[in-house]
Amino acid sequence: MTRVTLLAGGVGGAKMAEGFAALPDVDLTIIGNVADDEEFHGLWVSPDIDTMLYTLSGRINREQGWGLADEGRRALDMLTDLGEDTWMFLGDRDFGLHIYRTQRLKRGDRPSDVTADIARHFGITARLLLPTDDRVQTRVRTLDGWLTFQEYFVRERCAPDVLELRHDGINNARMTGEAAEAIAGADLIVIAPSNPLVSIRPILDIPGIRPALQAAQAPVIGVSPLIAGKVVKGPADKMMTTLGLRADALGVAEFYGNLLDHFVIDTADGTLAAQIAALGIAPHMADILMPDATAKARLAQDVLAVFQAAQAESAA
Ligand code: GDP
Ligand code: CA
């Protein structure tokens, strides 16, 4: 058994998680992103964590990559009739989950425990951990001022240029004991092909997480979310450009820097390998597009092979 600890955001992260979950010889722990969380209609919504829960339990809407399959919008229509702002799509069954979470949080339960209980009820065998039980929320500065993450992402459809990002609450957030253990006890740590700026950074910047990753026995392997300078989906490439980063696999490698021991990039990006190696990060090429279950498991297996080869080399 290889104990894999995966740092992951929403859709891209969940694809990688599904790949590892499909491998019989992997014991998977996921540390998810809570910085997209926001309150809607009095309910606490945790989009990236829910994407992970819905994906790993097979309840996800496969076409969208988020939300439940077989959803309705009658609750949302009622809110619209009542004059509420309903740009954030929340499905009928999805509402049930947000009610459950909010009610538990109001009772004073730890967000980590609520998440673990939902995962258990859903029959998920991988562990889904939160990096912190404290509130961390991404804010996005555009020409029109600061927006919440969901205002930028959903209401404005990622159209405005991102001029600055901040993660409110992060400096005072405390890493969960579960996350600390999952990092220290891992054989292999993987950074999923998630948005580096708004999915992975709000995990890494929680005090204690970076030092824990650096102190861990396990090597850290990243997988690029960008292929040939483009995202598969979402605003990561555009965001990286407006924030002055290179919007390609090399830019992602530079962003993570010495946190990474290895970086898996697409075969289409072979020309960047030498520059990645010059950063002190070992580049590896694979087909990193994950359109289906087979591709997800194959990429997870490729990442595992990188780890096994590095182990064999250091033992020799
Ligand atoms: P979000 O929280 O739902 O935005 O999802 P993540 O942050 O986890 O992932 C978004 C990133 O996933 C985007 O930058 C995409 O380019 C990347 N992504 C999505 N599908 C794939 C895929 O099949 N392969 C790779 N390598 N990256 C992907
Ligand atoms: Ca997200």
GROMACS .gro file of C-alpha atoms and ligand atoms in nm:
model
  345
    1MET     CA    1   0.000   0.000   0.000
    2THR     CA    2   0.125   0.344  -0.089
    3ARG     CA    3  -0.012   0.619   0.133
    4VAL     CA    4  -0.086   0.907  -0.104
    5THR     CA    5  -0.180   1.250   0.029
    6LEU     CA    6  -0.333   1.467  -0.243
    7LEU     CA    7  -0.368   1.845  -0.218
    8ALA     CA    8  -0.662   1.935  -0.438
    9GLY     CA    9  -0.922   2.196  -0.534
   10GLY     CA   10  -1.249   2.126  -0.714
   11VAL     CA   11  -1.297   1.984  -1.062
   12GLY     CA   12  -0.931   1.923  -1.162
   13GLY     CA   13  -0.851   1.799  -0.815
   14ALA     CA   14  -1.147   1.563  -0.808
   15LYS     CA   15  -1.043   1.407  -1.140
   16MET     CA   16  -0.699   1.328  -0.998
   17ALA     CA   17  -0.858   1.199  -0.675
   18GLU     CA   18  -1.079   0.963  -0.874
   19GLY     CA   19  -0.771   0.831  -1.053
   20PHE     CA   20  -0.593   0.749  -0.728
   21ALA     CA   21  -0.911   0.611  -0.570
   22ALA     CA   22  -0.931   0.361  -0.856
   23LEU     CA   23  -0.586   0.214  -0.782
   24PRO     CA   24  -0.608  -0.090  -0.552
   25ASP     CA   25  -0.262  -0.043  -0.399
   26VAL     CA   26  -0.320   0.321  -0.293
   27ASP     CA   27  -0.443   0.441   0.046
   28LEU     CA   28  -0.574   0.788  -0.046
   29THR     CA   29  -0.608   1.096   0.173
   30ILE     CA   30  -0.719   1.424   0.022
   31ILE     CA   31  -0.661   1.769   0.169
   32GLY     CA   32  -0.922   1.992   0.005
   33ASN     CA   33  -0.971   2.366  -0.043
   34VAL     CA   34  -1.211   2.564   0.175
   35ALA     CA   35  -1.126   2.912   0.045
   36ASP     CA   36  -1.410   2.908  -0.212
   37ASP     CA   37  -1.663   2.873   0.071
   38GLU     CA   38  -1.937   3.131   0.096
   39GLU     CA   39  -2.277   3.180   0.256
   40PHE     CA   40  -2.586   3.173   0.031
   41HIS     CA   41  -2.944   3.210   0.159
   42GLY     CA   42  -2.823   3.157   0.513
   43LEU     CA   43  -2.646   2.832   0.425
   44TRP     CA   44  -2.272   2.757   0.428
   45VAL     CA   45  -2.167   2.633   0.086
   46SER     CA   46  -1.830   2.466   0.030
   47PRO     CA   47  -1.803   2.419  -0.348
   48ASP     CA   48  -1.465   2.248  -0.380
   49ILE     CA   49  -1.531   2.009  -0.093
   50ASP     CA   50  -1.873   1.926  -0.238
   51THR     CA   51  -1.726   1.864  -0.584
   52MET     CA   52  -1.491   1.615  -0.419
   53LEU     CA   53  -1.775   1.451  -0.221
   54TYR     CA   54  -2.004   1.426  -0.523
   55THR     CA   55  -1.727   1.299  -0.750
   56LEU     CA   56  -1.587   1.031  -0.520
   57SER     CA   57  -1.936   0.902  -0.441
   58GLY     CA   58  -2.034   0.885  -0.809
   59ARG     CA   59  -2.311   1.145  -0.762
   60ILE     CA   60  -2.148   1.415  -0.974
   61ASN     CA   61  -2.299   1.562  -1.290
   62ARG     CA   62  -2.039   1.426  -1.534
   63GLU     CA   63  -2.107   1.679  -1.810
   64GLN     CA   64  -2.059   1.976  -1.579
   65GLY     CA   65  -1.793   1.830  -1.352
   66TRP     CA   66  -1.968   1.989  -1.050
   67GLY     CA   67  -2.307   1.963  -0.888
   68LEU     CA   68  -2.525   1.655  -0.862
   69ALA     CA   69  -2.651   1.451  -1.153
   70ASP     CA   70  -3.029   1.456  -1.179
   71GLU     CA   71  -3.078   1.794  -1.012
   72GLY     CA   72  -3.376   2.028  -0.993
   73ARG     CA   73  -3.407   2.402  -0.935
   74ARG     CA   74  -3.740   2.434  -0.761
   75ALA     CA   75  -3.594   2.564  -0.435
   76LEU     CA   76  -3.392   2.820  -0.629
   77ASP     CA   77  -3.700   2.923  -0.831
   78MET     CA   78  -3.885   2.986  -0.506
   79LEU     CA   79  -3.603   3.208  -0.386
   80THR     CA   80  -3.618   3.393  -0.719
   81ASP     CA   81  -3.994   3.442  -0.672
   82LEU     CA   82  -3.917   3.586  -0.331
   83GLY     CA   83  -3.689   3.843  -0.490
   84GLU     CA   84  -3.360   3.687  -0.385
   85ASP     CA   85  -3.046   3.707  -0.596
   86THR     CA   86  -3.001   3.358  -0.740
   87TRP     CA   87  -2.698   3.382  -0.969
   88MET     CA   88  -2.532   3.103  -0.768
   89PHE     CA   89  -2.685   2.780  -0.893
   90LEU     CA   90  -2.775   2.552  -0.604
   91GLY     CA   91  -2.975   2.243  -0.692
   92ASP     CA   92  -3.263   2.102  -0.489
   93ARG     CA   93  -3.077   1.799  -0.356
   94ASP     CA   94  -2.761   2.006  -0.319
   95PHE     CA   95  -2.961   2.238  -0.089
   96GLY     CA   96  -3.017   1.940   0.139
   97LEU     CA   97  -2.643   1.900   0.185
   98HIS     CA   98  -2.598   2.271   0.259
   99ILE     CA   99  -2.878   2.255   0.517
  100TYR     CA  100  -2.715   1.954   0.682
  101ARG     CA  101  -2.372   2.121   0.693
  102THR     CA  102  -2.505   2.454   0.820
  103GLN     CA  103  -2.712   2.291   1.091
  104ARG     CA  104  -2.412   2.090   1.214
  105LEU     CA  105  -2.187   2.398   1.212
  106LYS     CA  106  -2.449   2.593   1.406
  107ARG     CA  107  -2.443   2.319   1.667
  108GLY     CA  108  -2.073   2.382   1.703
  109ASP     CA  109  -1.943   2.074   1.523
  110ARG     CA  110  -1.601   2.098   1.357
  111PRO     CA  111  -1.617   2.145   0.978
  112SER     CA  112  -1.370   1.855   0.950
  113ASP     CA  113  -1.604   1.622   1.136
  114VAL     CA  114  -1.904   1.731   0.930
  115THR     CA  115  -1.708   1.662   0.610
  116ALA     CA  116  -1.592   1.321   0.734
  117ASP     CA  117  -1.949   1.229   0.828
  118ILE     CA  118  -2.086   1.329   0.488
  119ALA     CA  119  -1.811   1.125   0.320
  120ARG     CA  120  -1.900   0.827   0.537
  121HIS     CA  121  -2.272   0.856   0.462
  122PHE     CA  122  -2.183   0.875   0.092
  123GLY     CA  123  -1.976   0.554   0.116
  124ILE     CA  124  -1.647   0.724   0.024
  125THR     CA  125  -1.347   0.519   0.131
  126ALA     CA  126  -1.077   0.782   0.075
  127ARG     CA  127  -1.024   1.025   0.363
  128LEU     CA  128  -1.131   1.380   0.280
  129LEU     CA  129  -0.964   1.628   0.514
  130LEU     CA  130  -0.985   2.002   0.554
  131PRO     CA  131  -0.659   2.194   0.580
  132THR     CA  132  -0.814   2.411   0.852
  133ASP     CA  133  -1.138   2.435   1.049
  134ASP     CA  134  -1.108   2.813   1.045
  135ARG     CA  135  -1.261   3.036   0.781
  136VAL     CA  136  -1.038   3.128   0.490
  137GLN     CA  137  -1.200   3.310   0.197
  138THR     CA  138  -1.049   3.413  -0.133
  139ARG     CA  139  -1.119   3.768  -0.252
  140VAL     CA  140  -1.054   3.887  -0.604
  141ARG     CA  141  -0.964   4.245  -0.698
  142THR     CA  142  -1.088   4.356  -1.040
  143LEU     CA  143  -1.117   4.699  -1.201
  144ASP     CA  144  -1.451   4.730  -1.022
  145GLY     CA  145  -1.302   4.655  -0.682
  146TRP     CA  146  -1.295   4.350  -0.457
  147LEU     CA  147  -1.532   4.058  -0.521
  148THR     CA  148  -1.592   3.740  -0.326
  149PHE     CA  149  -1.457   3.437  -0.509
  150GLN     CA  150  -1.802   3.314  -0.620
  151GLU     CA  151  -1.903   3.665  -0.736
  152TYR     CA  152  -1.596   3.658  -0.963
  153PHE     CA  153  -1.622   3.292  -1.064
  154VAL     CA  154  -1.996   3.238  -1.103
  155ARG     CA  155  -2.171   3.576  -1.120
  156GLU     CA  156  -1.909   3.746  -1.339
  157ARG     CA  157  -1.811   3.419  -1.514
  158CYS     CA  158  -1.439   3.493  -1.465
  159ALA     CA  159  -1.467   3.775  -1.721
  160PRO     CA  160  -1.294   4.059  -1.528
  161ASP     CA  161  -0.915   4.071  -1.518
  162VAL     CA  162  -0.780   3.957  -1.184
  163LEU     CA  163  -0.553   4.231  -1.050
  164GLU     CA  164  -0.490   4.092  -0.703
  165LEU     CA  165  -0.590   3.796  -0.486
  166ARG     CA  166  -0.610   3.765  -0.112
  167HIS     CA  167  -0.723   3.489   0.122
  168ASP     CA  168  -0.903   3.648   0.415
  169GLY     CA  169  -0.837   3.482   0.749
  170ILE     CA  170  -0.542   3.276   0.628
  171ASN     CA  171  -0.277   3.422   0.856
  172ASN     CA  172  -0.470   3.327   1.167
  173ALA     CA  173  -0.599   2.993   1.038
  174ARG     CA  174  -0.476   2.683   1.220
  175MET     CA  175  -0.385   2.368   1.030
  176THR     CA  176  -0.597   2.069   1.136
  177GLY     CA  177  -0.426   1.786   1.321
  178GLU     CA  178  -0.557   1.548   1.055
  179ALA     CA  179  -0.387   1.744   0.776
  180ALA     CA  180  -0.058   1.757   0.971
  181GLU     CA  181  -0.071   1.379   1.019
  182ALA     CA  182  -0.161   1.313   0.657
  183ILE     CA  183   0.141   1.514   0.542
  184ALA     CA  184   0.387   1.369   0.793
  185GLY     CA  185   0.262   1.012   0.744
  186ALA     CA  186   0.245   1.007   0.364
  187ASP     CA  187   0.464   0.795   0.140
  188LEU     CA  188   0.388   1.028  -0.148
  189ILE     CA  189   0.245   1.380  -0.160
  190VAL     CA  190   0.076   1.490  -0.481
  191ILE     CA  191  -0.030   1.839  -0.580
  192ALA     CA  192  -0.329   1.790  -0.809
  193PRO     CA  193  -0.371   1.970  -1.142
  194SER     CA  194  -0.584   2.233  -0.970
  195ASN     CA  195  -0.577   2.610  -1.002
  196PRO     CA  196  -0.244   2.698  -0.833
  197LEU     CA  197  -0.356   3.047  -0.728
  198VAL     CA  198  -0.704   2.991  -0.588
  199SER     CA  199  -0.721   2.617  -0.513
  200ILE     CA  200  -0.372   2.517  -0.399
  201ARG     CA  201  -0.224   2.840  -0.258
  202PRO     CA  202  -0.501   2.881   0.001
  203ILE     CA  203  -0.401   2.536   0.131
  204LEU     CA  204  -0.024   2.598   0.117
  205ASP     CA  205  -0.041   2.940   0.286
  206ILE     CA  206  -0.220   2.814   0.597
  207PRO     CA  207   0.048   2.853   0.865
  208GLY     CA  208   0.225   2.523   0.917
  209ILE     CA  209   0.135   2.354   0.589
  210ARG     CA  210   0.439   2.455   0.382
  211PRO     CA  211   0.685   2.371   0.663
  212ALA     CA  212   0.507   2.036   0.711
  213LEU     CA  213   0.541   1.960   0.339
  214GLN     CA  214   0.908   2.053   0.346
  215ALA     CA  215   0.972   1.844   0.657
  216ALA     CA  216   0.780   1.542   0.526
  217GLN     CA  217   0.964   1.222   0.438
  218ALA     CA  218   0.755   1.185   0.125
  219PRO     CA  219   0.855   1.337  -0.209
  220VAL     CA  220   0.617   1.598  -0.353
  221ILE     CA  221   0.500   1.542  -0.710
  222GLY     CA  222   0.294   1.806  -0.890
  223VAL     CA  223   0.075   1.754  -1.196
  224SER     CA  224   0.033   2.049  -1.431
  225PRO     CA  225  -0.316   2.198  -1.472
  226LEU     CA  226  -0.197   2.366  -1.792
  227ILE     CA  227  -0.141   2.189  -2.122
  228ALA     CA  228   0.031   2.378  -2.404
  229GLY     CA  229  -0.024   2.704  -2.216
  230LYS     CA  230  -0.397   2.654  -2.176
  231VAL     CA  231  -0.631   2.537  -1.905
  232VAL     CA  232  -0.859   2.245  -1.963
  233LYS     CA  233  -1.129   2.454  -1.796
  234GLY     CA  234  -1.145   2.766  -1.578
  235PRO     CA  235  -0.952   3.091  -1.540
  236ALA     CA  236  -0.608   2.973  -1.419
  237ASP     CA  237  -0.418   3.071  -1.736
  238LYS     CA  238  -0.586   3.413  -1.760
  239MET     CA  239  -0.529   3.476  -1.390
  240MET     CA  240  -0.163   3.381  -1.412
  241THR     CA  241  -0.117   3.622  -1.702
  242THR     CA  242  -0.279   3.924  -1.536
  243LEU     CA  243  -0.084   3.852  -1.217
  244GLY     CA  244   0.246   3.853  -1.406
  245LEU     CA  245   0.320   3.481  -1.411
  246ARG     CA  246   0.400   3.268  -1.714
  247ALA     CA  247   0.078   3.091  -1.812
  248ASP     CA  248   0.219   2.749  -1.890
  249ALA     CA  249   0.358   2.441  -1.715
  250LEU     CA  250   0.688   2.621  -1.654
  251GLY     CA  251   0.502   2.909  -1.488
  252VAL     CA  252   0.325   2.661  -1.260
  253ALA     CA  253   0.659   2.495  -1.175
  254GLU     CA  254   0.809   2.838  -1.097
  255PHE     CA  255   0.509   2.922  -0.882
  256TYR     CA  256   0.550   2.605  -0.669
  257GLY     CA  257   0.929   2.633  -0.673
  258ASN     CA  258   1.128   2.418  -0.433
  259LEU     CA  259   0.812   2.269  -0.286
  260LEU     CA  260   0.815   2.024  -0.578
  261ASP     CA  261   1.058   1.738  -0.622
  262HIS     CA  262   0.893   1.620  -0.945
  263PHE     CA  263   0.653   1.777  -1.192
  264VAL     CA  264   0.442   1.580  -1.436
  265ILE     CA  265   0.371   1.777  -1.754
  266ASP     CA  266   0.198   1.690  -2.077
  267THR     CA  267   0.393   1.530  -2.361
  268ALA     CA  268   0.291   1.839  -2.561
  269ASP     CA  269   0.508   2.048  -2.324
  270GLY     CA  270   0.832   1.854  -2.366
  271THR     CA  271   1.009   2.172  -2.479
  272LEU     CA  272   0.970   2.312  -2.124
  273ALA     CA  273   1.136   2.012  -1.955
  274ALA     CA  274   1.491   2.153  -1.956
  275GLN     CA  275   1.379   2.481  -1.796
  276ILE     CA  276   1.182   2.291  -1.531
  277ALA     CA  277   1.487   2.075  -1.458
  278ALA     CA  278   1.693   2.395  -1.423
  279LEU     CA  279   1.465   2.491  -1.132
  280GLY     CA  280   1.579   2.177  -0.951
  281ILE     CA  281   1.248   2.001  -1.022
  282ALA     CA  282   1.256   1.670  -1.209
  283PRO     CA  283   1.023   1.691  -1.512
  284HIS     CA  284   0.827   1.388  -1.635
  285MET     CA  285   0.609   1.365  -1.944
  286ALA     CA  286   0.273   1.191  -1.958
  287ASP     CA  287  -0.069   1.228  -2.116
  288ILE     CA  288  -0.220   1.446  -1.843
  289LEU     CA  289  -0.564   1.507  -1.997
  290MET     CA  290  -0.829   1.315  -1.800
  291PRO     CA  291  -1.148   1.293  -2.006
  292ASP     CA  292  -1.267   0.964  -1.854
  293ALA     CA  293  -1.213   0.707  -1.579
  294THR     CA  294  -0.948   0.519  -1.777
  295ALA     CA  295  -0.742   0.833  -1.832
  296LYS     CA  296  -0.772   0.932  -1.464
  297ALA     CA  297  -0.649   0.594  -1.338
  298ARG     CA  298  -0.373   0.586  -1.600
  299LEU     CA  299  -0.241   0.928  -1.495
  300ALA     CA  300  -0.256   0.829  -1.127
  301GLN     CA  301  -0.060   0.515  -1.218
  302ASP     CA  302   0.195   0.727  -1.409
  303VAL     CA  303   0.242   0.951  -1.102
  304LEU     CA  304   0.288   0.642  -0.888
  305ALA     CA  305   0.546   0.510  -1.136
  306VAL     CA  306   0.744   0.835  -1.104
  307PHE     CA  307   0.743   0.784  -0.728
  308GLN     CA  308   0.845   0.417  -0.752
  309ALA     CA  309   1.127   0.494  -0.994
  310ALA     CA  310   1.258   0.767  -0.762
  311GLN     CA  311   1.240   0.524  -0.466
  312ALA     CA  312   1.428   0.257  -0.658
  313GLU     CA  313   1.691   0.512  -0.760
  314SER     CA  314   1.748   0.639  -0.407
  315ALA     CA  315   1.772   0.282  -0.279
  316ALA     CA  316   2.032   0.188  -0.541
  317GDP     P1  317  -1.209   2.419  -0.949
  317GDP     O1  318  -1.185   2.443  -0.803
  317GDP     O2  319  -1.337   2.350  -0.977
  317GDP     O3  320  -1.180   2.536  -1.033
  317GDP     O4  321  -1.102   2.308  -0.989
  317GDP     P2  322  -0.948   2.292  -0.961
  317GDP     O5  323  -0.884   2.414  -0.910
  317GDP     O6  324  -0.928   2.164  -0.886
  317GDP     O7  325  -0.902   2.262  -1.106
  317GDP     C1  326  -0.903   2.359  -1.209
  317GDP     C2  327  -0.789   2.325  -1.301
  317GDP     O8  328  -0.802   2.188  -1.340
  317GDP     C3  329  -0.788   2.404  -1.429
  317GDP     O9  330  -0.672   2.485  -1.430
  317GDP     C4  331  -0.783   2.298  -1.539
  317GDP    O10  332  -0.693   2.328  -1.641
  317GDP     C5  333  -0.741   2.174  -1.465
  317GDP     N1  334  -0.792   2.052  -1.525
  317GDP     C6  335  -0.921   2.021  -1.547
  317GDP     N2  336  -0.929   1.901  -1.611
  317GDP     C7  337  -0.800   1.858  -1.626
  317GDP     C8  338  -0.743   1.743  -1.687
  317GDP    O11  339  -0.811   1.654  -1.738
  317GDP     N3  340  -0.605   1.733  -1.684
  317GDP     C9  341  -0.526   1.830  -1.627
  317GDP     N4  342  -0.393   1.812  -1.629
  317GDP     N5  343  -0.578   1.942  -1.572
  317GDP    C10  344  -0.713   1.954  -1.572
  318CA      CA  345  -1.265   2.591  -0.667
   0.00000   0.00000   0.00000
